[in-house]
XYZ file of N, CA and C in Angstrom:
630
model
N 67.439 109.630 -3.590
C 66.118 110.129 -3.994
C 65.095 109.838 -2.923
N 64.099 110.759 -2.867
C 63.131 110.685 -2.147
C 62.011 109.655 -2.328
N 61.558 108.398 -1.291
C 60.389 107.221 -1.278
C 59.132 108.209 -1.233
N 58.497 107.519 -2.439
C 56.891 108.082 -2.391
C 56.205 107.553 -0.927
N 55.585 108.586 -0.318
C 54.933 108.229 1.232
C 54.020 106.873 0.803
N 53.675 106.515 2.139
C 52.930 104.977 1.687
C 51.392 105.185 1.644
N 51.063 106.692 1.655
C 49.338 107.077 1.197
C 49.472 107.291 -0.276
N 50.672 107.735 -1.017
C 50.895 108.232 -2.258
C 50.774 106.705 -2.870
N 51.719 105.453 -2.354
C 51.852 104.311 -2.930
C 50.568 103.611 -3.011
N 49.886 103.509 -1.786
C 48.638 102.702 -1.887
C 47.460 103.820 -2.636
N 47.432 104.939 -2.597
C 46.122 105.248 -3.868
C 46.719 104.940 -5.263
N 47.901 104.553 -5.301
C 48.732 104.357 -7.197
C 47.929 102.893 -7.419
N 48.635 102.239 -6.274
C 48.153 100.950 -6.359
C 46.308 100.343 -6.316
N 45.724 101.233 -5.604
C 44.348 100.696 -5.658
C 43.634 101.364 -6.986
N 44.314 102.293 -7.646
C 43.644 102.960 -8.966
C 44.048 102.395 -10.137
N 45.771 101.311 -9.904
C 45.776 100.165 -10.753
C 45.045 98.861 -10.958
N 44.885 98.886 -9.596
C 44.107 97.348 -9.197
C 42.862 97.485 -9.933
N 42.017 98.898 -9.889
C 40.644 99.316 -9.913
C 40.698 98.610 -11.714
N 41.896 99.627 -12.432
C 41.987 99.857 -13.644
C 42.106 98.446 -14.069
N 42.683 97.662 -13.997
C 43.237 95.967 -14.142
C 42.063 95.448 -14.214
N 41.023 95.633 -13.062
C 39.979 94.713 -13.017
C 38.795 94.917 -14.318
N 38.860 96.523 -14.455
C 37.805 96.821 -15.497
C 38.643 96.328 -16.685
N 39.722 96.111 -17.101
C 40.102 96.017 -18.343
C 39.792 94.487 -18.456
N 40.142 94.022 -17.831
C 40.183 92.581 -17.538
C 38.282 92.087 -17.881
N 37.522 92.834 -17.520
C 36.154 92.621 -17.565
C 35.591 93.210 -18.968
N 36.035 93.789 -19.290
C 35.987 94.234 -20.663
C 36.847 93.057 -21.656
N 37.360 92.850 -21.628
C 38.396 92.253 -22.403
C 37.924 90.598 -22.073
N 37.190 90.331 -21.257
C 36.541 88.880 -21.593
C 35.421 88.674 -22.681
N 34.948 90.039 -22.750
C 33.475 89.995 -24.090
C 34.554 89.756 -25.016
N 36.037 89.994 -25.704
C 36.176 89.676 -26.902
C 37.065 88.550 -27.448
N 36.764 87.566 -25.977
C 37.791 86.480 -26.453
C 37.344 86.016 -27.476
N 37.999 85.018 -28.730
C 37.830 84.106 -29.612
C 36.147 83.409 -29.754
N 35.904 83.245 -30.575
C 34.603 82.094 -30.044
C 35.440 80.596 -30.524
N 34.541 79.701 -29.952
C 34.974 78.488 -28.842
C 34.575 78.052 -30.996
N 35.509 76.935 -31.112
C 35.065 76.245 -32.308
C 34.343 75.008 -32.171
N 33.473 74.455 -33.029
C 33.141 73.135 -32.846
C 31.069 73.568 -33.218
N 30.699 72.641 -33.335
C 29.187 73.033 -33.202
C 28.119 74.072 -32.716
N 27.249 74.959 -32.907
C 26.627 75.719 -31.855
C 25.614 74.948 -31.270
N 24.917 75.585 -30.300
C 24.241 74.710 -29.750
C 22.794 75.555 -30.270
N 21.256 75.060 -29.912
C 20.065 75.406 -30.074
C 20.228 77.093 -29.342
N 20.846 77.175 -28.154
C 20.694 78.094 -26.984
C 21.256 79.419 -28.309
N 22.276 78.962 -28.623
C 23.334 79.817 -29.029
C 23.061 80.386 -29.850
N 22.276 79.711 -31.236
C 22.049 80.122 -32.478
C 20.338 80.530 -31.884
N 19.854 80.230 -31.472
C 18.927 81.248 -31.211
C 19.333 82.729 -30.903
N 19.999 82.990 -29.631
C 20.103 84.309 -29.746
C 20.783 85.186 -30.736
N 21.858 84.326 -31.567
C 22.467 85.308 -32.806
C 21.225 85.333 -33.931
N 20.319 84.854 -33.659
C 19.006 85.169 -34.868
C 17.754 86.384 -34.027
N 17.976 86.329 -32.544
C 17.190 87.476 -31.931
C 18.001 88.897 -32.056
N 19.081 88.802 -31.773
C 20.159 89.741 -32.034
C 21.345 89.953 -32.535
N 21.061 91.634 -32.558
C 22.498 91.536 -33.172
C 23.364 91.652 -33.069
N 24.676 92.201 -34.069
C 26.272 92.478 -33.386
C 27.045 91.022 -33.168
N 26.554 89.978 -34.114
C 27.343 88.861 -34.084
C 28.137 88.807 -35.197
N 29.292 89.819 -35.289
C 29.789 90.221 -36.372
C 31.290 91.413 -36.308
N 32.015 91.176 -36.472
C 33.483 92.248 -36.481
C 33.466 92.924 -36.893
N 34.503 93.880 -36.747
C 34.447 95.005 -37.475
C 34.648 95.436 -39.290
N 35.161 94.286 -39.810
C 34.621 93.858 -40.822
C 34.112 93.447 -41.920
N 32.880 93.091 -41.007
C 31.454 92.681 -41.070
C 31.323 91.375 -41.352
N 31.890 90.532 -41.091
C 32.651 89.004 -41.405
C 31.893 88.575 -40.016
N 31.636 87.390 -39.953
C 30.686 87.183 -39.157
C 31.825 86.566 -37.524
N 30.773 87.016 -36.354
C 32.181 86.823 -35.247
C 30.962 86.580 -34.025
N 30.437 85.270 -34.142
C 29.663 84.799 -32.638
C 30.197 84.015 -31.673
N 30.802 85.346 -30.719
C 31.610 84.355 -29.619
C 30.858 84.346 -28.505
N 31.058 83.052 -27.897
C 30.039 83.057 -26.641
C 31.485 82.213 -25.330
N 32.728 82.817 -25.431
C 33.648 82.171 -25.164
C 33.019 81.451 -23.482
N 32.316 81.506 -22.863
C 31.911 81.237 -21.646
C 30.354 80.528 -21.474
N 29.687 80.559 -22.837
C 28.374 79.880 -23.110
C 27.821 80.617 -21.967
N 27.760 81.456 -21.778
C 26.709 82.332 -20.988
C 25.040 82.372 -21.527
N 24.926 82.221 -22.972
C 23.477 82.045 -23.362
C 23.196 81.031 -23.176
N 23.925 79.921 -23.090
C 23.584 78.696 -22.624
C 22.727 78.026 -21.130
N 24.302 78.643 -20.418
C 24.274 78.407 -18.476
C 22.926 79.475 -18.498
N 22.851 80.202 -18.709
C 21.975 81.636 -18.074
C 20.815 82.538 -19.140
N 20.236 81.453 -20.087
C 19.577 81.712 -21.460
C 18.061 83.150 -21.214
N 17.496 82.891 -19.726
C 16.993 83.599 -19.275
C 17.378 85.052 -18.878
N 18.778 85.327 -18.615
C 19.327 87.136 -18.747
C 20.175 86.973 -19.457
N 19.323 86.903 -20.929
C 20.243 87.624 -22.216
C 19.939 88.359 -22.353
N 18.600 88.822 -22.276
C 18.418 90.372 -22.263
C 18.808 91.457 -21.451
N 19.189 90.809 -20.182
C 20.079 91.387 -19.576
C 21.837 92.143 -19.444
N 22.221 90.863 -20.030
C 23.336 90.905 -20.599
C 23.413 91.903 -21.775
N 22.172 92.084 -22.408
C 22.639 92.633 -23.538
C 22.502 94.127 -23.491
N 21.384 94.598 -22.554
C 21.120 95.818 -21.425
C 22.382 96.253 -21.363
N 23.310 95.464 -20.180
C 24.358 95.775 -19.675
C 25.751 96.127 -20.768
N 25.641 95.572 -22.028
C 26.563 96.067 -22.894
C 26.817 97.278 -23.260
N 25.366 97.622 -23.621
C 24.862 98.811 -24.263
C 24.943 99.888 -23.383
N 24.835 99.061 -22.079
C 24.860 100.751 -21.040
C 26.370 100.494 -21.391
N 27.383 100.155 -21.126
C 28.462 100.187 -21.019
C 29.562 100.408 -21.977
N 28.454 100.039 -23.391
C 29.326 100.737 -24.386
C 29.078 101.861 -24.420
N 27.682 102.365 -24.065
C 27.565 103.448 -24.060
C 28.572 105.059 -23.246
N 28.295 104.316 -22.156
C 29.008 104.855 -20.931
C 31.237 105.177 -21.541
N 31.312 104.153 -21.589
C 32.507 104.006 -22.168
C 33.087 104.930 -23.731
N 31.854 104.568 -24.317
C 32.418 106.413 -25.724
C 32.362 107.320 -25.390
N 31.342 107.762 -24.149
C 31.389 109.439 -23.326
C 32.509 109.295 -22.307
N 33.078 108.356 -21.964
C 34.154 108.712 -21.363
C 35.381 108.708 -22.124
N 35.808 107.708 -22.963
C 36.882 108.272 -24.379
C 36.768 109.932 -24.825
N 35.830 109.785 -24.899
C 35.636 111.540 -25.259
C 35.908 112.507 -24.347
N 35.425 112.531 -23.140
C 35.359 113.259 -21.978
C 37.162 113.122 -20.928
N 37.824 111.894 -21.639
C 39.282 111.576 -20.910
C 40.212 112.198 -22.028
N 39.652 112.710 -23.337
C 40.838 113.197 -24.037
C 40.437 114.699 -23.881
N 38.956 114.511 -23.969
C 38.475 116.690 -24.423
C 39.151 117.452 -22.892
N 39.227 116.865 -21.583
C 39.383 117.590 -20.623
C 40.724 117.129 -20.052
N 41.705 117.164 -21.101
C 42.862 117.175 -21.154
C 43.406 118.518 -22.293
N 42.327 119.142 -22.761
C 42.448 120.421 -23.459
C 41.136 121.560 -23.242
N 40.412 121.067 -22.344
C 39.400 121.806 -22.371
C 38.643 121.601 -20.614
N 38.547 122.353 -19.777
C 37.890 121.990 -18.513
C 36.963 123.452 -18.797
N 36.199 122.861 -17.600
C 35.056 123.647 -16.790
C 35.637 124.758 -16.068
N 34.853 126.309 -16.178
C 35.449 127.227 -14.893
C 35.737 126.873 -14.084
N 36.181 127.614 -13.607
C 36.457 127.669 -11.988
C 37.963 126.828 -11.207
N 38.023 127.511 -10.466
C 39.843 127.049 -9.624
C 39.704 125.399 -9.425
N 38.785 125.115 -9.132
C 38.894 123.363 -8.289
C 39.114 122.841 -9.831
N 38.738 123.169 -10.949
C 38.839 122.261 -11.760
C 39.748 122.748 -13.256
N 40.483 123.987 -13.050
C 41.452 124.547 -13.487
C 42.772 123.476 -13.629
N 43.216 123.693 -15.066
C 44.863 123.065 -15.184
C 45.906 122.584 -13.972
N 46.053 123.621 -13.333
C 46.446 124.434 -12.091
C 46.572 123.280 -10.711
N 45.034 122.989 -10.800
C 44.738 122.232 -9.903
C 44.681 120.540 -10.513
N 44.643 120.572 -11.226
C 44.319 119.140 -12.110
C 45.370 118.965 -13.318
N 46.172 118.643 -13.322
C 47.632 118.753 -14.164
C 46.347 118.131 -15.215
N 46.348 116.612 -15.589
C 45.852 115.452 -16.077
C 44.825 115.193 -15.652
N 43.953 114.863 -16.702
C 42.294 114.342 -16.017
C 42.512 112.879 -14.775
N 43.389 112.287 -15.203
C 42.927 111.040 -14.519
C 43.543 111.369 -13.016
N 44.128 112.795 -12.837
C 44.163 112.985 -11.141
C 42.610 113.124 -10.786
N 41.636 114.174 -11.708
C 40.477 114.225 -10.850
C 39.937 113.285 -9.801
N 40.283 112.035 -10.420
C 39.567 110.978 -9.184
C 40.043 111.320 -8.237
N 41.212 111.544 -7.870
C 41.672 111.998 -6.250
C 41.211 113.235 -5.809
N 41.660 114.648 -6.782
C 41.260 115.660 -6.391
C 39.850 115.943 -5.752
N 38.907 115.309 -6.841
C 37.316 115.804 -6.656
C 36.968 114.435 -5.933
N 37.444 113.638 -5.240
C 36.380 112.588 -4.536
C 35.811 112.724 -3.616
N 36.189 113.862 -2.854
C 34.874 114.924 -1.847
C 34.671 115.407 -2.226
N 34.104 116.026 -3.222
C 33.640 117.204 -4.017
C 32.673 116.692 -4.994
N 32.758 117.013 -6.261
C 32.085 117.090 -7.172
C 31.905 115.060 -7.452
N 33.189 114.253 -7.745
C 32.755 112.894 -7.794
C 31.163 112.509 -7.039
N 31.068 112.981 -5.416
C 30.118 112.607 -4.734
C 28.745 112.871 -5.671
N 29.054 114.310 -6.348
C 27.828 114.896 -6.883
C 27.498 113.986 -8.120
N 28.324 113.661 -9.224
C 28.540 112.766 -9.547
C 27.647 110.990 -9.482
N 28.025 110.722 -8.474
C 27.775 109.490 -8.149
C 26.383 109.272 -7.637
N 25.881 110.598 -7.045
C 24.909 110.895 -6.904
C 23.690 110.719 -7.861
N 23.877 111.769 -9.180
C 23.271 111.568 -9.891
C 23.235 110.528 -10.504
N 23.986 109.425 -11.034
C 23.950 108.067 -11.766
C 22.866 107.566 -10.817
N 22.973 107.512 -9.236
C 21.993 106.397 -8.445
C 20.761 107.088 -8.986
N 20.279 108.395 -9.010
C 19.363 108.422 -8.962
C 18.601 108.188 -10.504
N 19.693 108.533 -11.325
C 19.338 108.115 -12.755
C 18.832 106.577 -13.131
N 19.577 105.751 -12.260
C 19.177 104.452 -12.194
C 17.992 103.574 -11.393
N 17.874 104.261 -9.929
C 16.647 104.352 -9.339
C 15.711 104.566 -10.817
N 15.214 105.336 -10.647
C 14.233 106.277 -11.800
C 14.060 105.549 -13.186
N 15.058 105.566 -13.899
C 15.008 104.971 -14.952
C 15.694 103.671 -15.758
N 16.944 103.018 -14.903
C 17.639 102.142 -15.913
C 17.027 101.017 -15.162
N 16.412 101.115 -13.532
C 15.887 99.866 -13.071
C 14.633 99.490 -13.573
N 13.449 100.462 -14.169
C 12.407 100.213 -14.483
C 12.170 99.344 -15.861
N 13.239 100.049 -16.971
C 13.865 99.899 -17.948
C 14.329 98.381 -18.487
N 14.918 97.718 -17.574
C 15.967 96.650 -17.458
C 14.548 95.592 -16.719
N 13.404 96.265 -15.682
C 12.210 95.496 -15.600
C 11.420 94.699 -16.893
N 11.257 96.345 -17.447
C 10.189 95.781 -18.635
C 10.980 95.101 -19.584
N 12.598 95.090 -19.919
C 13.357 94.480 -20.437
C 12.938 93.127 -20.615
N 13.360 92.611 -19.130
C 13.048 91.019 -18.807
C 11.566 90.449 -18.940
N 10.940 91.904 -19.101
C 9.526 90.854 -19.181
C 9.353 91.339 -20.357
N 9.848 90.983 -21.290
C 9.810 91.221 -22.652
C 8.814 92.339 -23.341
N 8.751 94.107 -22.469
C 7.961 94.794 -23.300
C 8.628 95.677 -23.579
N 9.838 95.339 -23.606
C 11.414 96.639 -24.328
C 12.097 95.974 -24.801
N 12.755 96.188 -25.708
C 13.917 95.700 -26.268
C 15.174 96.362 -25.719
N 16.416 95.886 -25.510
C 17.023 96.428 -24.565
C 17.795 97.206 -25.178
N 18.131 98.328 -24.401
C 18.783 99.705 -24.902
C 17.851 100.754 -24.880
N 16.337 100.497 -25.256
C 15.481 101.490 -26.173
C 15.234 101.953 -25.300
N 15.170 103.255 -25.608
C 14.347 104.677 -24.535
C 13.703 105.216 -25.708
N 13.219 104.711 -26.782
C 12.164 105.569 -27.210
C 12.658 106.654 -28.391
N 13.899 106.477 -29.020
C 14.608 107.378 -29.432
C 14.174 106.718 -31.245
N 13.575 107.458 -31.917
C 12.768 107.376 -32.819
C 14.677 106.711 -33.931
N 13.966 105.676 -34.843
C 15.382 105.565 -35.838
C 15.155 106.051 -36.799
N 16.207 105.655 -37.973
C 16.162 106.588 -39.222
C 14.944 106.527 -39.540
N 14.666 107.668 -40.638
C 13.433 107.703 -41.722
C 13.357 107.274 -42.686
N 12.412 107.023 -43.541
C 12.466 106.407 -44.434
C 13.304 104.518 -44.130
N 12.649 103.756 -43.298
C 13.349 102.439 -42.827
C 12.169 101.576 -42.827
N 11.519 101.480 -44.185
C 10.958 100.732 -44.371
C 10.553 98.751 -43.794
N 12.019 98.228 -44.273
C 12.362 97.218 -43.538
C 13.185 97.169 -42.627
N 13.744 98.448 -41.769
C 14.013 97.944 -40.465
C 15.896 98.080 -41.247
N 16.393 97.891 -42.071
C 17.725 97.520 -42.381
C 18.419 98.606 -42.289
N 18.286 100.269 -42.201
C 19.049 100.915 -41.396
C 19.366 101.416 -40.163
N 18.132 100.726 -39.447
C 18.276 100.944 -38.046
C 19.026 100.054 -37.693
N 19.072 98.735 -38.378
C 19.867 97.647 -37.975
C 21.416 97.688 -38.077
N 21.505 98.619 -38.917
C 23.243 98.717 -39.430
C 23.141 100.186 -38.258
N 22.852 100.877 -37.727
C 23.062 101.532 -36.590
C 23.158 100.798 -35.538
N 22.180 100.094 -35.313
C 22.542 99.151 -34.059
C 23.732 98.055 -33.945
N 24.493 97.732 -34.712
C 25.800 97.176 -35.122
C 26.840 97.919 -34.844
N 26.324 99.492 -35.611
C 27.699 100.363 -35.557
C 27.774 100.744 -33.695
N 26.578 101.031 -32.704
C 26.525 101.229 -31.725
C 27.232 99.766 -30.867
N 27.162 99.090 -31.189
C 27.479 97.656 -30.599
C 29.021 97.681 -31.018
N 29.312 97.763 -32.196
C 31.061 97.571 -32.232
C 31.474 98.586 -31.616
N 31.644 99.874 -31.888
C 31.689 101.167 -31.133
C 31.830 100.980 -29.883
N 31.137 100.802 -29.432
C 31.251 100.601 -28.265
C 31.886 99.462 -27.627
N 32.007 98.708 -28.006
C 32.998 97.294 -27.750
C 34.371 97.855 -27.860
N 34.656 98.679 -28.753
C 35.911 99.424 -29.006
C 35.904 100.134 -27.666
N 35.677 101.000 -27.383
C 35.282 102.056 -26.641
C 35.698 101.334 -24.993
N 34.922 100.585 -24.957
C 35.314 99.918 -23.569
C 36.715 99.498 -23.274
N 37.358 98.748 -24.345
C 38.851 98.623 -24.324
C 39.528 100.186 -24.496
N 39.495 100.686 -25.342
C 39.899 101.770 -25.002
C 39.907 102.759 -24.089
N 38.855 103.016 -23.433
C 39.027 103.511 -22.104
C 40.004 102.905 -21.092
N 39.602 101.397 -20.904
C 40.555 100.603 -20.045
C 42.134 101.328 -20.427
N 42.471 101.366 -21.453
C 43.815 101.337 -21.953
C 44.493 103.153 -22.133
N 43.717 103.658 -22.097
C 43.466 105.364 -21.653
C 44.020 105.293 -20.155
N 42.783 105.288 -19.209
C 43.038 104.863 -17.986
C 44.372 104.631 -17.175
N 44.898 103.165 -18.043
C 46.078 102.760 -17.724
C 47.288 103.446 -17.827
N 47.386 104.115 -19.065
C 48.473 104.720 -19.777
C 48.404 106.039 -18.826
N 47.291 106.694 -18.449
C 47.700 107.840 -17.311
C 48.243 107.493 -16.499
N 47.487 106.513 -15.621
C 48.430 105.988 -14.495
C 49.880 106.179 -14.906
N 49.880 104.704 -15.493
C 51.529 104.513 -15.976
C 52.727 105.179 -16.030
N 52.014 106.240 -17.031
C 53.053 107.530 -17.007
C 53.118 108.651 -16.442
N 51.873 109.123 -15.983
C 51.232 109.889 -15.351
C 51.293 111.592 -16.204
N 50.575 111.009 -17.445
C 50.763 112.181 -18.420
C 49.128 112.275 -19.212
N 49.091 113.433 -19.856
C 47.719 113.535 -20.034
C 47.899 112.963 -21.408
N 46.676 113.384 -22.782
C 47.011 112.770 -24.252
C 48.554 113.502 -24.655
N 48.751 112.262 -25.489
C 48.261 111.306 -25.978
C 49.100 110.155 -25.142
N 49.523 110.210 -23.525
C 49.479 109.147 -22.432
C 50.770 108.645 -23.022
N 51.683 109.329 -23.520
C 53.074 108.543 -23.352
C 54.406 109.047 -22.460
């Protein structure tokens, strides 16, 4: 049998390595929490926020690394960074199964040319990725750096762009059970992508990646 060339071997390998590291970074938000006492640091922030809680709804405050502790000053940061990332992470679950049955016109991004979504990274990384990558900087220039400013100086709450919540929310208690469902969701979401991801590689097959 024919040896895969050693440009074929090393892009397998650096799109595993890539994949390993994000799963791996994802998959530290849901270790265990640490047993034994909380501390002042700790139980403060599970009373500023929320999502200290499983799926459920049984209560689940892990701080497996005391990060509110060491670093009590970017929790709001931290908590920024979830939300973009859970966020980010359900449009790509969605977007890694729908365009495995559904693409955009045109030849470059046709079946044809793209067996499986998770070749695009190779196919389009002069192409459209650039365009891509493009727009996130400038999305972030513009808006997630200003955002993540007023964050830290406490005149946003983090996540909010302004996106009006339910009606009728008198005390605040169904926006709050949205902001939970957005927080687990997305905690899901992040592992699952990782594990999407992988399973293309692996097998090198589109859904349902076996």
């Amino acid at each position: 049998p024919s040896c895969p060339s050693p440009h074929s071997t090393t892009r397998q390998l650096n799109m595993k390595t890539a994949i390993l590291a994000a799963t791996l970074a994802s998959a530290a938000a849901f270790a265990p929490a640490p047993t034994g006492p909380k501390t002042t640091a700790m139980n403060s922030v599970w009373d500023s926020y929320v999502g200290g809680q499983d799926f459920k709804g049984g209560e689940w405050k892990w701080d497996p690394l005391k990060l509110s502790e060491t670093y009590e000053p970017l929790v709001p940061f931290f908590r920024e960074a979830e939300l973009r990332h859970g966020r980010t992470a359900m449009l790509a679950v969605v977007g890694f199964i729908a365009t495995d049955f559904v693409r955009l016109p045109g030849e470059a991004f046709s079946f044809e040319s793209i067996p499986t979504t998770v070749g695009a990274h190779d196919a389009l990384t002069g192409t459209a990725l650039q365009q891509v990558a493009m727009w996130i900087g400038v999305f972030d220039t513009i808006v997630t750096a200003p955002a993540i400013a007023a964050t830290m100086k406490g005149e946003r709450d983090a996540g909010d762009f302004g996106i009006k919540g339910p009606k009728n929310d008198p005390d605040g208690s169904k926006m709050k059970r949205k902001q939970v469902s957005e927080l687990l969701n997305g905690r899901l979401a992040m592992m699952a992508v990782g594990g999407i991801a992988t399973q293309s590689v692996l097998t090198g097959h589109g859904f349902p990646y076996l």
